[in-house]
Coordinates of C-alpha atoms in Angstrom, one line a residue:
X1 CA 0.0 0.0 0.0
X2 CA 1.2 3.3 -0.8
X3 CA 1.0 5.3 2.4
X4 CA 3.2 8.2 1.4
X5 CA 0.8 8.6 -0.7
X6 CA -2.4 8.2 1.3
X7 CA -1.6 10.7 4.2
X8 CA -0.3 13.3 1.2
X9 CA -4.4 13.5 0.3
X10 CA -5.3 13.6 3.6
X11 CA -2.9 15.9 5.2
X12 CA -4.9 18.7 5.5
X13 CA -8.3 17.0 6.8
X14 CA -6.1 15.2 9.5
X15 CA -4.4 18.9 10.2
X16 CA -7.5 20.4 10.4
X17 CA -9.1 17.7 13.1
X18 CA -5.9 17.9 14.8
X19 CA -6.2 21.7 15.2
X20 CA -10.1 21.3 16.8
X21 CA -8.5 19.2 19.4
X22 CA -5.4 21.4 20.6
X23 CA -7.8 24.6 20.4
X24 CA -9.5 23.1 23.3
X25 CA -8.0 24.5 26.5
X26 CA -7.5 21.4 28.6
X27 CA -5.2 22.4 31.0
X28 CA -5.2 19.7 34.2
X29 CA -3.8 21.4 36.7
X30 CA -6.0 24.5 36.5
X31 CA -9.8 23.7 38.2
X32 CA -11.3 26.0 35.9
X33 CA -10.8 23.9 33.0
X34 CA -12.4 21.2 34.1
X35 CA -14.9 21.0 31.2
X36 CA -12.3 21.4 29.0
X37 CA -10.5 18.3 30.0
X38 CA -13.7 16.5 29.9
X39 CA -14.8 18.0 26.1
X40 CA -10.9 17.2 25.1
X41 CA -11.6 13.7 26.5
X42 CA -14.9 13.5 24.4
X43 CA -13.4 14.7 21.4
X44 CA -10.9 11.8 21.6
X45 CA -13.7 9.4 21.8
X46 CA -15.3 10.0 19.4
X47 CA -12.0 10.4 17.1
X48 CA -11.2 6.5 17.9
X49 CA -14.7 5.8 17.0
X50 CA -14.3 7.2 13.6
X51 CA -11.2 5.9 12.9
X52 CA -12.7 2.3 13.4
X53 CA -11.7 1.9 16.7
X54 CA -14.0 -0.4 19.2
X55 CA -15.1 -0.6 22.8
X56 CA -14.5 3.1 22.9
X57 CA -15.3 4.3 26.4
X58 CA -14.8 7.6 28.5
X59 CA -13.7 6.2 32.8
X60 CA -14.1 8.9 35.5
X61 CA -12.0 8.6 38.1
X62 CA -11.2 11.2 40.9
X63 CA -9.9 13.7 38.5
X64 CA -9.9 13.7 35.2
X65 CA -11.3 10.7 32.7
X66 CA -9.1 8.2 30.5
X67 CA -10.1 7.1 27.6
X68 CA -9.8 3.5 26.4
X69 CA -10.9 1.8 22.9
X70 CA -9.4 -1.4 21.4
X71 CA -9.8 -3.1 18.0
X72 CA -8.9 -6.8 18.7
X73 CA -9.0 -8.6 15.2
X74 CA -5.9 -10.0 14.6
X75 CA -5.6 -13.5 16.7
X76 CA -2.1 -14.9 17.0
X77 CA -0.6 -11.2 16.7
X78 CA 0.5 -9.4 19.6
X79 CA -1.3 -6.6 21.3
X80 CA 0.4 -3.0 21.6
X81 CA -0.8 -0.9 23.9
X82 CA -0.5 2.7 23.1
X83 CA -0.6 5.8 25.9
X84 CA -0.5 8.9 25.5
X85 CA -2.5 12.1 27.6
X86 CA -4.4 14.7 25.9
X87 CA -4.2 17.2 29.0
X88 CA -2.0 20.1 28.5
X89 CA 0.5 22.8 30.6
X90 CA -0.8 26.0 31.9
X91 CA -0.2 29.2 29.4
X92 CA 1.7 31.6 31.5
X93 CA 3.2 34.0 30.5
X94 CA 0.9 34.8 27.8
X95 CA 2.4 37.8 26.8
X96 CA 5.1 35.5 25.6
X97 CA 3.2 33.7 22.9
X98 CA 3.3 35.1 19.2
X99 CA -0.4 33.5 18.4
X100 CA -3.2 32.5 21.4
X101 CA -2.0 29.1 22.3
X102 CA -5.7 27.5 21.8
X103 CA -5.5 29.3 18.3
X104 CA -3.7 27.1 15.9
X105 CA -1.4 28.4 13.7
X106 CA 1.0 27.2 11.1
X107 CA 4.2 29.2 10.1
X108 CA 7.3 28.2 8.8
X109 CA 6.2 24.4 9.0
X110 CA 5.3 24.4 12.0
X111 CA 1.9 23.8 13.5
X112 CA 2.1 26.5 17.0
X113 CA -0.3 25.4 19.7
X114 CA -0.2 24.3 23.4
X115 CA 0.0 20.6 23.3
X116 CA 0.9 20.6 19.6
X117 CA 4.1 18.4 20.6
X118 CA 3.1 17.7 24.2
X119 CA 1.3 15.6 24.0
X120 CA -2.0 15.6 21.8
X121 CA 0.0 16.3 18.4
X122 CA 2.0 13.3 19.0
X123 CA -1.1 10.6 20.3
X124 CA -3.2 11.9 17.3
X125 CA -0.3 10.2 14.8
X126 CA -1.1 6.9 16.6
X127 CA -4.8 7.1 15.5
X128 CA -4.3 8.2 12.0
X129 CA -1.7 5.6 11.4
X130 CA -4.7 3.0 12.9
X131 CA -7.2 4.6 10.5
X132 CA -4.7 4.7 8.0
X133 CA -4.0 1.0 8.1
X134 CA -7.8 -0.3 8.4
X135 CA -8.8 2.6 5.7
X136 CA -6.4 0.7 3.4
X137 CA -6.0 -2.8 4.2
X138 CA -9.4 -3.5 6.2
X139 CA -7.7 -5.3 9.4
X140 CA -4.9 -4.5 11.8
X141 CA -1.3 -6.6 11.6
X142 CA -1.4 -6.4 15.1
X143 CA -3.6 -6.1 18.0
X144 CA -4.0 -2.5 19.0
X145 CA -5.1 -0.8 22.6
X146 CA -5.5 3.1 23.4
X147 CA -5.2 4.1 26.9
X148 CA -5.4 8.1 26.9
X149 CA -5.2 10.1 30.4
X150 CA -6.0 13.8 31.0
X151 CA -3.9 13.8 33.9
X152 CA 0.2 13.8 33.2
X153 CA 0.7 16.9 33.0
X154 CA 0.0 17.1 37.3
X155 CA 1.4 13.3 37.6
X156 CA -1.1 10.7 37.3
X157 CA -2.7 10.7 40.2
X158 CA -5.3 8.2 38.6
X159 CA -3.6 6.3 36.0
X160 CA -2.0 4.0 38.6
X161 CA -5.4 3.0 40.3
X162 CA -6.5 2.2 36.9
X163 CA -4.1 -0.2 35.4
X164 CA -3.8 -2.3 38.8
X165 CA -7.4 -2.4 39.0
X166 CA -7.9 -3.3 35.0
X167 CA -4.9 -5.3 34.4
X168 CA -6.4 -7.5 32.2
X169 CA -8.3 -4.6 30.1
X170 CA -5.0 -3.1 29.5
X171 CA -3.3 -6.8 29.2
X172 CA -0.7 -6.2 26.1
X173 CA 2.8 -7.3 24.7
X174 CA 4.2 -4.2 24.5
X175 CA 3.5 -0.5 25.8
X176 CA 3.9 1.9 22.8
X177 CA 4.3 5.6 24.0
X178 CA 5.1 8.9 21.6
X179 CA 6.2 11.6 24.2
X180 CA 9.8 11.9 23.7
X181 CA 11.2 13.7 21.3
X182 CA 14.3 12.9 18.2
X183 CA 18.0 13.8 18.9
X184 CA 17.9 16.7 16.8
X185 CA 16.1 17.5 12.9
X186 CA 16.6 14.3 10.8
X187 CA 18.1 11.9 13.6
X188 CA 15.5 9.6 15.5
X189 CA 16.0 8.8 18.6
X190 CA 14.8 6.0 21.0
X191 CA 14.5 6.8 25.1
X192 CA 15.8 3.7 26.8
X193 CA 15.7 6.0 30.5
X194 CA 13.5 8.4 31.8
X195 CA 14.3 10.0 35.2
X196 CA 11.9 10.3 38.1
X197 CA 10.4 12.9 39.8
X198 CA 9.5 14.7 43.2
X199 CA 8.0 18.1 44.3
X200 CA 7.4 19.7 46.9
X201 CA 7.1 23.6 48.0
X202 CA 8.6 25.4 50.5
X203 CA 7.0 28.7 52.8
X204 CA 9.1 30.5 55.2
X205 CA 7.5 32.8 57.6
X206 CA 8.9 35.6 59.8
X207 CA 6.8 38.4 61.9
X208 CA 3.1 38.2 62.0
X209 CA 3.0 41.2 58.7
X210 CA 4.9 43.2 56.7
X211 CA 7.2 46.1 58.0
X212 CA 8.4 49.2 57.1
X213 CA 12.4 48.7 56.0
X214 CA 12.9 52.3 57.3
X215 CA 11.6 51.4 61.0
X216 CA 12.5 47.9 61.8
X217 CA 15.3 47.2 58.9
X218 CA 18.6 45.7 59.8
X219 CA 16.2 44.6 63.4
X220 CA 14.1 42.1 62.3
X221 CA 14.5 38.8 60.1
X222 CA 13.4 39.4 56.6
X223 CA 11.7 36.6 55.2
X224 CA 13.4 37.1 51.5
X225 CA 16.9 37.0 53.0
X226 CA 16.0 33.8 55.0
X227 CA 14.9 31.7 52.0
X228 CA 17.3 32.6 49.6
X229 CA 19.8 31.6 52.4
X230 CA 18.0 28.5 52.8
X231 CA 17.9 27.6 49.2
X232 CA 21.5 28.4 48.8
X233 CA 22.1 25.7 51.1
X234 CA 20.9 23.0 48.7
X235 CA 24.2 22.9 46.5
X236 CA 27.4 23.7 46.8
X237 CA 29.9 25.8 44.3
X238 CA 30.7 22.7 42.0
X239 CA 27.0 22.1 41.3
X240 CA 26.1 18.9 43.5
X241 CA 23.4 18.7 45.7
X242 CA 24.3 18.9 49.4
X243 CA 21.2 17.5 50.7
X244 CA 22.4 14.5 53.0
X245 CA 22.1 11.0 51.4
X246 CA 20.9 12.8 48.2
X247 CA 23.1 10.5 45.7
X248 CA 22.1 7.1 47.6
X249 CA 21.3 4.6 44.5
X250 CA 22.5 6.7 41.9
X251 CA 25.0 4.2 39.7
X252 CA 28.1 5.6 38.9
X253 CA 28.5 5.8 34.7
X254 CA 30.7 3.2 33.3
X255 CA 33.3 3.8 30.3
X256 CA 30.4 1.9 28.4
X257 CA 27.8 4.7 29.6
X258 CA 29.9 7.4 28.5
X259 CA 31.0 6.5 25.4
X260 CA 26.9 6.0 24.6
X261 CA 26.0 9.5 26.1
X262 CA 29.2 10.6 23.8
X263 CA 27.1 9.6 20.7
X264 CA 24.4 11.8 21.7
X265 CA 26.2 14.9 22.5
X266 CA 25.7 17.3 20.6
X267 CA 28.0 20.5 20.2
X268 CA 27.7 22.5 23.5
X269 CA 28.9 25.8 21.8
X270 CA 25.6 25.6 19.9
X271 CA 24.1 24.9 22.6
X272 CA 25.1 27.9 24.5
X273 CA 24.4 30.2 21.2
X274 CA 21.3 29.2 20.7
X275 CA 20.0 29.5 24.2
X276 CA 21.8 32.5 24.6
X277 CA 24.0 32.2 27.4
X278 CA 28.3 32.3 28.2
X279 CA 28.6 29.3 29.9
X280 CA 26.6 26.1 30.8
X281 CA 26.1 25.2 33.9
X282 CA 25.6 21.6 36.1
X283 CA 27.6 19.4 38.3
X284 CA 31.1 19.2 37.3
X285 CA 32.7 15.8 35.4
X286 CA 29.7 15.6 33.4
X287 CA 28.7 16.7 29.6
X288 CA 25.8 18.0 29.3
X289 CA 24.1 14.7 28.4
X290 CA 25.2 13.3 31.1
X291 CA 24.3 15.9 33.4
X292 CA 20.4 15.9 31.7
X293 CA 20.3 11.9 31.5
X294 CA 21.9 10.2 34.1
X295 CA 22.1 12.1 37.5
X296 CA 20.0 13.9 38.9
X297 CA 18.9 17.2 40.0
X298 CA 17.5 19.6 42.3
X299 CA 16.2 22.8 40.8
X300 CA 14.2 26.0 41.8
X301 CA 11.5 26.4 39.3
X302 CA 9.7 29.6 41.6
X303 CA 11.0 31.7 44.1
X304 CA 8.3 34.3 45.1
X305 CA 7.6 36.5 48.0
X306 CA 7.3 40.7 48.8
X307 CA 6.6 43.7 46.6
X308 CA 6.9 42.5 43.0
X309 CA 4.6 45.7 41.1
X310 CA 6.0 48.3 39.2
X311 CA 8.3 50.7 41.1
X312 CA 9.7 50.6 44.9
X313 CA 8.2 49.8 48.0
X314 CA 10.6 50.3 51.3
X315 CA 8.9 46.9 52.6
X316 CA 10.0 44.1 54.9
X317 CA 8.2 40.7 53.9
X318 CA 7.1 38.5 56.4
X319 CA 7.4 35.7 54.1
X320 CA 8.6 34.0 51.2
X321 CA 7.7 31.0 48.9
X322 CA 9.8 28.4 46.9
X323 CA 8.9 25.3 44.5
X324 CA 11.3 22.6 44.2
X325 CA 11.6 19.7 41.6
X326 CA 14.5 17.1 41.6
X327 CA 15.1 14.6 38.5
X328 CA 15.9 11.1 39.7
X329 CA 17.9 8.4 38.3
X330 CA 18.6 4.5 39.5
X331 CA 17.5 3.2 42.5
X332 CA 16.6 7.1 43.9
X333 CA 13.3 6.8 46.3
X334 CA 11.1 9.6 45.5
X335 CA 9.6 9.7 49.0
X336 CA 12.8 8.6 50.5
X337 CA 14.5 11.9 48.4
X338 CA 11.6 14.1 49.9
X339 CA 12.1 13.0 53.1
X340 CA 15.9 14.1 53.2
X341 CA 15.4 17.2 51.4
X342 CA 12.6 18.1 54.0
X343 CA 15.2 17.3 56.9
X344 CA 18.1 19.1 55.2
X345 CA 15.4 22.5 55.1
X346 CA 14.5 22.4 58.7
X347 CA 18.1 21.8 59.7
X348 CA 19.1 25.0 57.8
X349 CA 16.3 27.8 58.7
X350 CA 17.7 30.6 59.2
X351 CA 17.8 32.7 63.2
X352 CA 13.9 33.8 63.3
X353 CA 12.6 32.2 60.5
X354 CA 10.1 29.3 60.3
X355 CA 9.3 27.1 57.5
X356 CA 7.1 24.8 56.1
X357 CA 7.4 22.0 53.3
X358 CA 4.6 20.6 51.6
X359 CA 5.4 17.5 49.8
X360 CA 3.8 16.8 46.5
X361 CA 3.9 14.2 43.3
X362 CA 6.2 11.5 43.3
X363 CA 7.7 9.2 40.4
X364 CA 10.1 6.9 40.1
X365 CA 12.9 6.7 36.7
X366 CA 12.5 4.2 34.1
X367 CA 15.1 1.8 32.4
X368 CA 15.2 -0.9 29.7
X369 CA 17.5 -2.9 27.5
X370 CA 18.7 -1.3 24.1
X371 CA 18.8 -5.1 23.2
X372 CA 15.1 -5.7 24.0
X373 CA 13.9 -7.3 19.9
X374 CA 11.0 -4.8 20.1
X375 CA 13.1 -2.2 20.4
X376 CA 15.1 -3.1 17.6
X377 CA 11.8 -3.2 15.4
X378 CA 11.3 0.4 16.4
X379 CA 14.9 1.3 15.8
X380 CA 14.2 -0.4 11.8
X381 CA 11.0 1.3 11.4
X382 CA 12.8 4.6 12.2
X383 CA 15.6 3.8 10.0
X384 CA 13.4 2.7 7.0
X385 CA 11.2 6.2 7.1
X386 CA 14.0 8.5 8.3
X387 CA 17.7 7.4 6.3
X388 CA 19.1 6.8 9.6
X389 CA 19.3 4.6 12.6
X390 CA 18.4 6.0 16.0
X391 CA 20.1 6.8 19.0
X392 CA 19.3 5.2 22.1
X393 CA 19.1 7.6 24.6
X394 CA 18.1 8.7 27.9
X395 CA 16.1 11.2 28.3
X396 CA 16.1 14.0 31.2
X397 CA 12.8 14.4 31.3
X398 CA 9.8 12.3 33.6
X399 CA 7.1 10.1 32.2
X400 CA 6.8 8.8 35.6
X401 CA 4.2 6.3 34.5
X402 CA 6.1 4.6 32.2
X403 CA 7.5 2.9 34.6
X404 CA 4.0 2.0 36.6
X405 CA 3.1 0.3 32.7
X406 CA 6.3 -1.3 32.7
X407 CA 6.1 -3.2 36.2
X408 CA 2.0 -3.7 36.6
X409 CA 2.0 -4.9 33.3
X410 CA 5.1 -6.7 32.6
X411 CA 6.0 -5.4 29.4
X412 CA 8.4 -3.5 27.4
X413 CA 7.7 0.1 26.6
X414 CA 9.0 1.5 23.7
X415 CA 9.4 4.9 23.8
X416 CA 9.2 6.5 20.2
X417 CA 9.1 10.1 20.3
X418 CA 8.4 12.6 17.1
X419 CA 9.0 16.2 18.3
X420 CA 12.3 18.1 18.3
X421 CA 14.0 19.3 22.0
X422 CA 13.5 22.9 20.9
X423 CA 9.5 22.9 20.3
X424 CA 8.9 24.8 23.4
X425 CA 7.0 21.9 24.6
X426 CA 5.6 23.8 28.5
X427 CA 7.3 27.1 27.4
X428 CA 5.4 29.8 25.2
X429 CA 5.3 29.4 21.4
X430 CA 5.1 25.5 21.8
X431 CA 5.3 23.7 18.2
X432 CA 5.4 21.0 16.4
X433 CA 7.5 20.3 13.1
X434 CA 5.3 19.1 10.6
X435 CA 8.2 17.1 8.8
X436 CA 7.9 14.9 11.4
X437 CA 4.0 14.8 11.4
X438 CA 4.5 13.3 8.2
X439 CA 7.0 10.9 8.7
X440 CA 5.9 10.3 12.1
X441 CA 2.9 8.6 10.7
X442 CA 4.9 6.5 8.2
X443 CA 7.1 5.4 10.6
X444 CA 4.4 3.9 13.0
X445 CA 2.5 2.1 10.1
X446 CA 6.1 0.4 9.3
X447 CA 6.5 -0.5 13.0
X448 CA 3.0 -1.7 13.5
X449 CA 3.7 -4.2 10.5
X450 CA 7.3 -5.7 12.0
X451 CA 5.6 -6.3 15.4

């Protein structure tokens, strides 16, 4: 079958239904859009239905639904299981985006949305390439499974609950995921490692209000002073984390690891041009892929407290407010990594400060074999569509259910991503490259076919 061919003459109908979806503003984490998750979530339904998938149906749970739908017509075949999520990341700022992010807009070949590349862009390719396959040839080669979520974008709170309690719904050979991204334009990549993830937030609080800097400054603790003390405790001048027992269960990289992380460096002076800045920065005897895929990290993602409007205000704040993420890798215990960070803040609180951590999503880091067979059917797929054989990599960022699919279902999860690192996926302006729209969809037909 000539598929090149087929999704040429029915690129912009597909373009167009992708569009409806990512104008819908389902952002998770924000109660507000509530509806909108659950209209996003009804939109994908019915999508599956029309493309011929079966047994389509929408599951509450405590938060937001996931959607499920099946087409089980190939006896003796295995079963993939695809997940993806159709929930997306807050806006902010919006002053930053070129076009409204719910307003679709193609420039340059690029298709600019929120989610456009994060995730609903890259789950929509899975159904085409279904609809594709049954449009053309009347039956799947394999058995195929859709399990979407509206809620990993705030960390599955859910998802979990679901599969243990419908491990046989979700029973499969294989776990296919598209939420990773290639090593750069024209060079596929495959994510053999994801690290995990833990937040929590931090409040320090000094006197019982604000004061004026002019009649108690230089007398009284100053809740701004006190927290960026206390978060300058967290590392020390060569970029490692001083939190006690932070490191426990993180393996040491081999000469094998490096030289594998050395195939997927790319050239750090571009790097730093392109982003702008004079140096890199991260804990020292690492390369930057190193550094972003196999140790982990501690970072500041919002440090807010005081007078923030426009002009000056001779204040005193009584207090101060930080969030805190940390990437995990190995054996790392996300709870167990809380729990030490937590001790490490209280220990360090500055003379007349108090504070208070709040502990919040947890997930642990993901790992398989390069040499897993399915793995090397993705890796021929890729290098059939694409010119080139992929790179097997690991990957910075958290999925942290992959590895709740890989253990409660006992199966290998092949992580083949379509988007580019630069698409701005959380960030304003977030796109996707519609090169790899194209060949994304040609490349899961041909790995559909060698499973």
């Amino acid at each position: 079958m000539d598929y090149k061919a087929y999704f040429q003459t029915h690129r912009d109908q597909h373009l167009n239904e992708l569009k409806k979806w990512l104008s819908i503003p389902s952002i998770s984490a924000l109660s507000e859009h509530k509806p909108d998750v659950k209209r996003a979530a009804e939109w994908l339904a019915e999508t599956l239905k029309k493309a011929g998938l079966e047994n389509v149906k929408i599951h509450e749970t405590n938060g937001h639904p996931i959607v499920y739908a099946d087409h089980l017509h190939a006896p003796g075949q295995p079963t993939v299981l695809v997940y993806g999520h159709y929930d997306v990341q807050p806006v902010d700022p919006l002053n930053l985006w070129d076009t409204p992010p719910f307003e679709p807009a193609e420039r340059d070949g690029k298709l600019y949305a929120r989610g456009a590349t994060d995730d609903k862009g890259q789950i929509f390719l899975h159904i085409k390439a279904v609809e594709a396959i049954l449009q053309q040839e009347k039956q799947l080669p394999v058995n195929i499974k859709f399990c979407v979520e509206g809620e990993e974008e705030v960390g599955s709170p859910n998802l979990p609950k679901f599969l243990e309690a419908q491990q046989e719904l979700l029973k499969a050979d294989a776990v296919l995921i598209s939420d990773t991204s290639l090593l750069e334009k024209g060079k596929p990549a495959i994510c053999t490692g994801l690290r995990g993830l833990c937040s929590l937030e931090v409040h320090v609080h000094t006197a019982n209000t604000d004061l004026h800097s002019g009649s108690y400054g230089g007398g009284v603790p100053n809740a701004l002073h006190a927290m960026v003390s206390l978060l300058d405790s967290l590392h020390d001048a060569k970029g490692r984390v001083t939190v006690e027992g932070f490191y426990e269960g993180v393996p040491e990289l081999t000469e094998a690891d490096h030289a594998e992380f050395a195939k997927q460096s790319g050239d750090e002076n571009k790097l730093k041009r392109d982003l702008g800045l004079d140096e890199l920065y991260g804990e020292e005897g690492y390369t930057f892929a190193e550094r972003t895929g196999a140790r982990p990290t501690l970072e500041l993602n919002g440090v807010y407290g005081g007078f923030q409007g426009e002009g000056s205000k001779t204040v005193i704040p009584k207090e101060a407010h930080a969030k805190i993420t940390c990437r995990l890798v190995g054996h790392q215990d996300p709870q167990d990594i809380l729990n030490k960070i937590e001790k490490h803040i209280y220990s360090h609180v500055p003379t007349g400060a108090k504070a208070t951590v709040i502990q919040f999503e947890k997930g642990n880091a993901f790992t398989i074999d390069p040499s897993t067979p399915i793995l090397q059917k993705a890796a021929e797929a890729y290098e059939e569509v694409y010119g080139t054989r992929p790179v097997f990599t690991r990957d910075g960022g958290s999925i942290p259910i992959v590895e709740t699919f890989s253990r409660v279902l006992a199966a290998p999860v092949v992580c083949m991503g379509f988007g580019l690192p630069d698409e701005n996926l959380h960030a304003p302006n977030e796109h996707f490259n519609l090169e790899n729209f194209d060949l994304g969809l040609l490349t899961i037909v041909d790995f559909l076919k060698r499973v």
